Amino acid sequence: MIEVYYTNFREAAQDLLEIVNHALPGKTLFLTKKLPDAYSIEKVLDNDTGVKIKEGDIVSPENTY
């Protein structure tokens, strides 16, 4: 068994998105943080799908599904 230790969120998030990308290729993948009344986009893996989402965006739950 290989043990991997991360020193920061960015490294771990990038690896997680790349693993998910192998299962769901060609999708825009992102990790969010739940805020009291919105979502904060923390990390994005863009596969040139045309989805215009970027790290640091704040998204209202009414605009999601």
mmCIF file of N, CA and C in Angstrom:
data_model
loop_
_atom_site.group_PDB
_atom_site.id
_atom_site.type_symbol
_atom_site.label_atom_id
_atom_site.label_comp_id
_atom_site.label_asym_id
_atom_site.label_seq_id
_atom_site.Cartn_x
_atom_site.Cartn_y
_atom_site.Cartn_z
ATOM 1 N N MET A 1 0.840 -1.176 0.000
ATOM 2 C CA MET A 1 0.000 0.000 0.000
ATOM 3 C C MET A 1 0.886 1.242 0.000
ATOM 4 N N ILE A 2 0.557 2.187 -0.858
ATOM 5 C CA ILE A 2 1.300 3.445 -0.938
ATOM 6 C C ILE A 2 0.594 4.481 -0.078
ATOM 7 N N GLU A 3 1.344 5.116 0.792
ATOM 8 C CA GLU A 3 0.776 6.186 1.605
ATOM 9 C C GLU A 3 1.183 7.522 1.013
ATOM 10 N N VAL A 4 0.208 8.399 0.867
ATOM 11 C CA VAL A 4 0.465 9.725 0.320
ATOM 12 C C VAL A 4 0.060 10.745 1.375
ATOM 13 N N TYR A 5 0.961 11.661 1.653
ATOM 14 C CA TYR A 5 0.671 12.727 2.606
ATOM 15 C C TYR A 5 0.694 14.059 1.870
ATOM 16 N N TYR A 6 -0.277 14.888 2.164
ATOM 17 C CA TYR A 6 -0.364 16.191 1.520
ATOM 18 C C TYR A 6 0.000 17.285 2.515
ATOM 19 N N THR A 7 0.642 18.304 2.001
ATOM 20 C CA THR A 7 1.020 19.423 2.856
ATOM 21 C C THR A 7 0.044 20.581 2.736
ATOM 22 N N ASN A 8 -0.824 20.531 1.705
ATOM 23 C CA ASN A 8 -1.800 21.611 1.578
ATOM 24 C C ASN A 8 -3.027 21.144 0.794
ATOM 25 N N PHE A 9 -4.082 21.918 0.907
ATOM 26 C CA PHE A 9 -5.347 21.600 0.263
ATOM 27 C C PHE A 9 -5.212 21.550 -1.253
ATOM 28 N N ARG A 10 -4.483 22.477 -1.836
ATOM 29 C CA ARG A 10 -4.370 22.562 -3.298
ATOM 30 C C ARG A 10 -3.835 21.267 -3.908
ATOM 31 N N GLU A 11 -2.800 20.689 -3.294
ATOM 32 C CA GLU A 11 -2.232 19.428 -3.804
ATOM 33 C C GLU A 11 -3.260 18.309 -3.721
ATOM 34 N N ALA A 12 -3.903 18.182 -2.577
ATOM 35 C CA ALA A 12 -4.890 17.119 -2.383
ATOM 36 C C ALA A 12 -6.076 17.300 -3.323
ATOM 37 N N ALA A 13 -6.555 18.526 -3.466
ATOM 38 C CA ALA A 13 -7.689 18.808 -4.335
ATOM 39 C C ALA A 13 -7.359 18.495 -5.791
ATOM 40 N N GLN A 14 -6.184 18.866 -6.228
ATOM 41 C CA GLN A 14 -5.777 18.601 -7.609
ATOM 42 C C GLN A 14 -5.728 17.105 -7.883
ATOM 43 N N ASP A 15 -5.127 16.339 -6.963
ATOM 44 C CA ASP A 15 -5.069 14.888 -7.137
ATOM 45 C C ASP A 15 -6.470 14.277 -7.152
ATOM 46 N N LEU A 16 -7.338 14.733 -6.263
ATOM 47 C CA LEU A 16 -8.708 14.212 -6.219
ATOM 48 C C LEU A 16 -9.436 14.491 -7.532
ATOM 49 N N LEU A 17 -9.327 15.699 -8.036
ATOM 50 C CA LEU A 17 -9.991 16.030 -9.296
ATOM 51 C C LEU A 17 -9.431 15.210 -10.460
ATOM 52 N N GLU A 18 -8.141 14.949 -10.457
ATOM 53 C CA GLU A 18 -7.547 14.139 -11.524
ATOM 54 C C GLU A 18 -8.019 12.689 -11.451
ATOM 55 N N ILE A 19 -8.192 12.154 -10.243
ATOM 56 C CA ILE A 19 -8.714 10.794 -10.086
ATOM 57 C C ILE A 19 -10.147 10.728 -10.605
ATOM 58 N N VAL A 20 -10.976 11.689 -10.225
ATOM 59 C CA VAL A 20 -12.362 11.722 -10.685
ATOM 60 C C VAL A 20 -12.407 11.922 -12.198
ATOM 61 N N ASN A 21 -11.481 12.691 -12.733
ATOM 62 C CA ASN A 21 -11.431 12.941 -14.171
ATOM 63 C C ASN A 21 -11.219 11.646 -14.958
ATOM 64 N N HIS A 22 -10.525 10.678 -14.384
ATOM 65 C CA HIS A 22 -10.346 9.388 -15.064
ATOM 66 C C HIS A 22 -11.673 8.646 -15.184
ATOM 67 N N ALA A 23 -12.551 8.818 -14.189
ATOM 68 C CA ALA A 23 -13.856 8.154 -14.216
ATOM 69 C C ALA A 23 -14.881 8.938 -15.042
ATOM 70 N N LEU A 24 -14.740 10.254 -15.074
ATOM 71 C CA LEU A 24 -15.679 11.126 -15.786
ATOM 72 C C LEU A 24 -14.910 12.050 -16.738
ATOM 73 N N PRO A 25 -14.288 11.505 -17.761
ATOM 74 C CA PRO A 25 -13.488 12.336 -18.652
ATOM 75 C C PRO A 25 -14.332 13.332 -19.435
ATOM 76 N N GLY A 26 -13.733 14.474 -19.730
ATOM 77 C CA GLY A 26 -14.392 15.463 -20.567
ATOM 78 C C GLY A 26 -15.394 16.347 -19.851
ATOM 79 N N LYS A 27 -15.431 16.281 -18.535
ATOM 80 C CA LYS A 27 -16.349 17.098 -17.749
ATOM 81 C C LYS A 27 -15.568 18.204 -17.044
ATOM 82 N N THR A 28 -16.224 19.291 -16.732
ATOM 83 C CA THR A 28 -15.632 20.295 -15.855
ATOM 84 C C THR A 28 -15.929 19.856 -14.428
ATOM 85 N N LEU A 29 -14.894 19.670 -13.654
ATOM 86 C CA LEU A 29 -15.029 19.201 -12.286
ATOM 87 C C LEU A 29 -14.604 20.297 -11.331
ATOM 88 N N PHE A 30 -15.287 20.384 -10.201
ATOM 89 C CA PHE A 30 -14.903 21.406 -9.231
ATOM 90 C C PHE A 30 -15.267 20.983 -7.825
ATOM 91 N N LEU A 31 -14.544 21.523 -6.870
ATOM 92 C CA LEU A 31 -14.801 21.324 -5.447
ATOM 93 C C LEU A 31 -15.303 22.639 -4.878
ATOM 94 N N THR A 32 -16.329 22.549 -4.030
ATOM 95 C CA THR A 32 -16.884 23.746 -3.431
ATOM 96 C C THR A 32 -16.855 23.658 -1.911
ATOM 97 N N LYS A 33 -16.977 24.825 -1.311
ATOM 98 C CA LYS A 33 -17.142 24.919 0.140
ATOM 99 C C LYS A 33 -18.523 25.506 0.376
ATOM 100 N N LYS A 34 -19.298 24.856 1.262
ATOM 101 C CA LYS A 34 -20.650 25.331 1.579
ATOM 102 C C LYS A 34 -20.554 26.490 2.550
ATOM 103 N N LEU A 35 -21.102 27.607 2.156
ATOM 104 C CA LEU A 35 -21.217 28.782 3.007
ATOM 105 C C LEU A 35 -22.654 28.832 3.527
ATOM 106 N N PRO A 36 -22.959 29.693 4.481
ATOM 107 C CA PRO A 36 -24.334 29.728 5.009
ATOM 108 C C PRO A 36 -25.416 29.895 3.944
ATOM 109 N N ASP A 37 -25.167 30.715 2.920
ATOM 110 C CA ASP A 37 -26.199 30.931 1.909
ATOM 111 C C ASP A 37 -25.660 30.878 0.477
ATOM 112 N N ALA A 38 -24.518 30.219 0.291
ATOM 113 C CA ALA A 38 -23.919 30.137 -1.042
ATOM 114 C C ALA A 38 -22.865 29.027 -1.064
ATOM 115 N N TYR A 39 -22.266 28.846 -2.237
ATOM 116 C CA TYR A 39 -21.154 27.919 -2.407
ATOM 117 C C TYR A 39 -19.946 28.710 -2.897
ATOM 118 N N SER A 40 -18.789 28.403 -2.353
ATOM 119 C CA SER A 40 -17.542 29.009 -2.792
ATOM 120 C C SER A 40 -16.778 27.982 -3.623
ATOM 121 N N ILE A 41 -16.414 28.347 -4.845
ATOM 122 C CA ILE A 41 -15.673 27.442 -5.724
ATOM 123 C C ILE A 41 -14.218 27.446 -5.279
ATOM 124 N N GLU A 42 -13.740 26.288 -4.819
ATOM 125 C CA GLU A 42 -12.399 26.186 -4.245
ATOM 126 C C GLU A 42 -11.352 25.713 -5.249
ATOM 127 N N LYS A 43 -11.706 24.736 -6.103
ATOM 128 C CA LYS A 43 -10.741 24.185 -7.057
ATOM 129 C C LYS A 43 -11.492 23.717 -8.286
ATOM 130 N N VAL A 44 -10.942 24.000 -9.470
ATOM 131 C CA VAL A 44 -11.585 23.659 -10.742
ATOM 132 C C VAL A 44 -10.616 22.895 -11.626
ATOM 133 N N LEU A 45 -11.122 21.836 -12.270
ATOM 134 C CA LEU A 45 -10.393 21.145 -13.332
ATOM 135 C C LEU A 45 -11.236 21.326 -14.581
ATOM 136 N N ASP A 46 -10.812 22.196 -15.468
ATOM 137 C CA ASP A 46 -11.572 22.536 -16.673
ATOM 138 C C ASP A 46 -11.077 21.691 -17.836
ATOM 139 N N ASN A 47 -11.992 20.982 -18.463
ATOM 140 C CA ASN A 47 -11.669 20.161 -19.636
ATOM 141 C C ASN A 47 -12.195 20.799 -20.906
ATOM 142 N N ASP A 48 -12.111 22.112 -20.985
ATOM 143 C CA ASP A 48 -12.545 22.858 -22.172
ATOM 144 C C ASP A 48 -13.978 22.531 -22.574
ATOM 145 N N THR A 49 -14.879 22.522 -21.600
ATOM 146 C CA THR A 49 -16.284 22.231 -21.878
ATOM 147 C C THR A 49 -17.090 23.491 -22.137
ATOM 148 N N GLY A 50 -16.499 24.651 -21.893
ATOM 149 C CA GLY A 50 -17.217 25.900 -22.083
ATOM 150 C C GLY A 50 -17.908 26.391 -20.825
ATOM 151 N N VAL A 51 -17.838 25.622 -19.745
ATOM 152 C CA VAL A 51 -18.418 26.049 -18.472
ATOM 153 C C VAL A 51 -17.536 27.152 -17.913
ATOM 154 N N LYS A 52 -18.155 28.288 -17.637
ATOM 155 C CA LYS A 52 -17.375 29.453 -17.182
ATOM 156 C C LYS A 52 -17.443 29.554 -15.665
ATOM 157 N N ILE A 53 -16.683 28.701 -15.013
ATOM 158 C CA ILE A 53 -16.599 28.726 -13.557
ATOM 159 C C ILE A 53 -15.120 28.810 -13.211
ATOM 160 N N LYS A 54 -14.819 29.584 -12.203
ATOM 161 C CA LYS A 54 -13.413 29.722 -11.836
ATOM 162 C C LYS A 54 -13.266 29.729 -10.323
ATOM 163 N N GLU A 55 -12.083 29.414 -9.893
ATOM 164 C CA GLU A 55 -11.792 29.396 -8.465
ATOM 165 C C GLU A 55 -12.035 30.780 -7.881
ATOM 166 N N GLY A 56 -12.685 30.801 -6.727
ATOM 167 C CA GLY A 56 -13.005 32.055 -6.073
ATOM 168 C C GLY A 56 -14.413 32.548 -6.338
ATOM 169 N N ASP A 57 -15.092 31.963 -7.334
ATOM 170 C CA ASP A 57 -16.479 32.347 -7.605
ATOM 171 C C ASP A 57 -17.369 31.984 -6.416
ATOM 172 N N ILE A 58 -18.388 32.786 -6.194
ATOM 173 C CA ILE A 58 -19.416 32.502 -5.196
ATOM 174 C C ILE A 58 -20.710 32.266 -5.957
ATOM 175 N N VAL A 59 -21.362 31.121 -5.705
ATOM 176 C CA VAL A 59 -22.560 30.731 -6.439
ATOM 177 C C VAL A 59 -23.723 30.588 -5.459
ATOM 178 N N SER A 60 -24.832 31.194 -5.804
ATOM 179 C CA SER A 60 -26.049 31.092 -5.011
ATOM 180 C C SER A 60 -26.678 29.720 -5.217
ATOM 181 N N PRO A 61 -27.226 29.094 -4.166
ATOM 182 C CA PRO A 61 -27.863 27.778 -4.335
ATOM 183 C C PRO A 61 -29.036 27.813 -5.322
ATOM 184 N N GLU A 62 -29.680 28.955 -5.486
ATOM 185 C CA GLU A 62 -30.784 29.058 -6.431
ATOM 186 C C GLU A 62 -30.319 28.878 -7.868
ATOM 187 N N ASN A 63 -29.029 29.084 -8.125
ATOM 188 C CA ASN A 63 -28.490 28.971 -9.481
ATOM 189 C C ASN A 63 -27.855 27.609 -9.734
ATOM 190 N N THR A 64 -28.139 26.630 -8.878
ATOM 191 C CA THR A 64 -27.548 25.296 -9.034
ATOM 192 C C THR A 64 -28.640 24.250 -9.110
ATOM 193 N N TYR A 65 -28.250 23.068 -9.518
ATOM 194 C CA TYR A 65 -29.179 21.940 -9.527
ATOM 195 C C TYR A 65 -28.462 20.685 -9.143
#
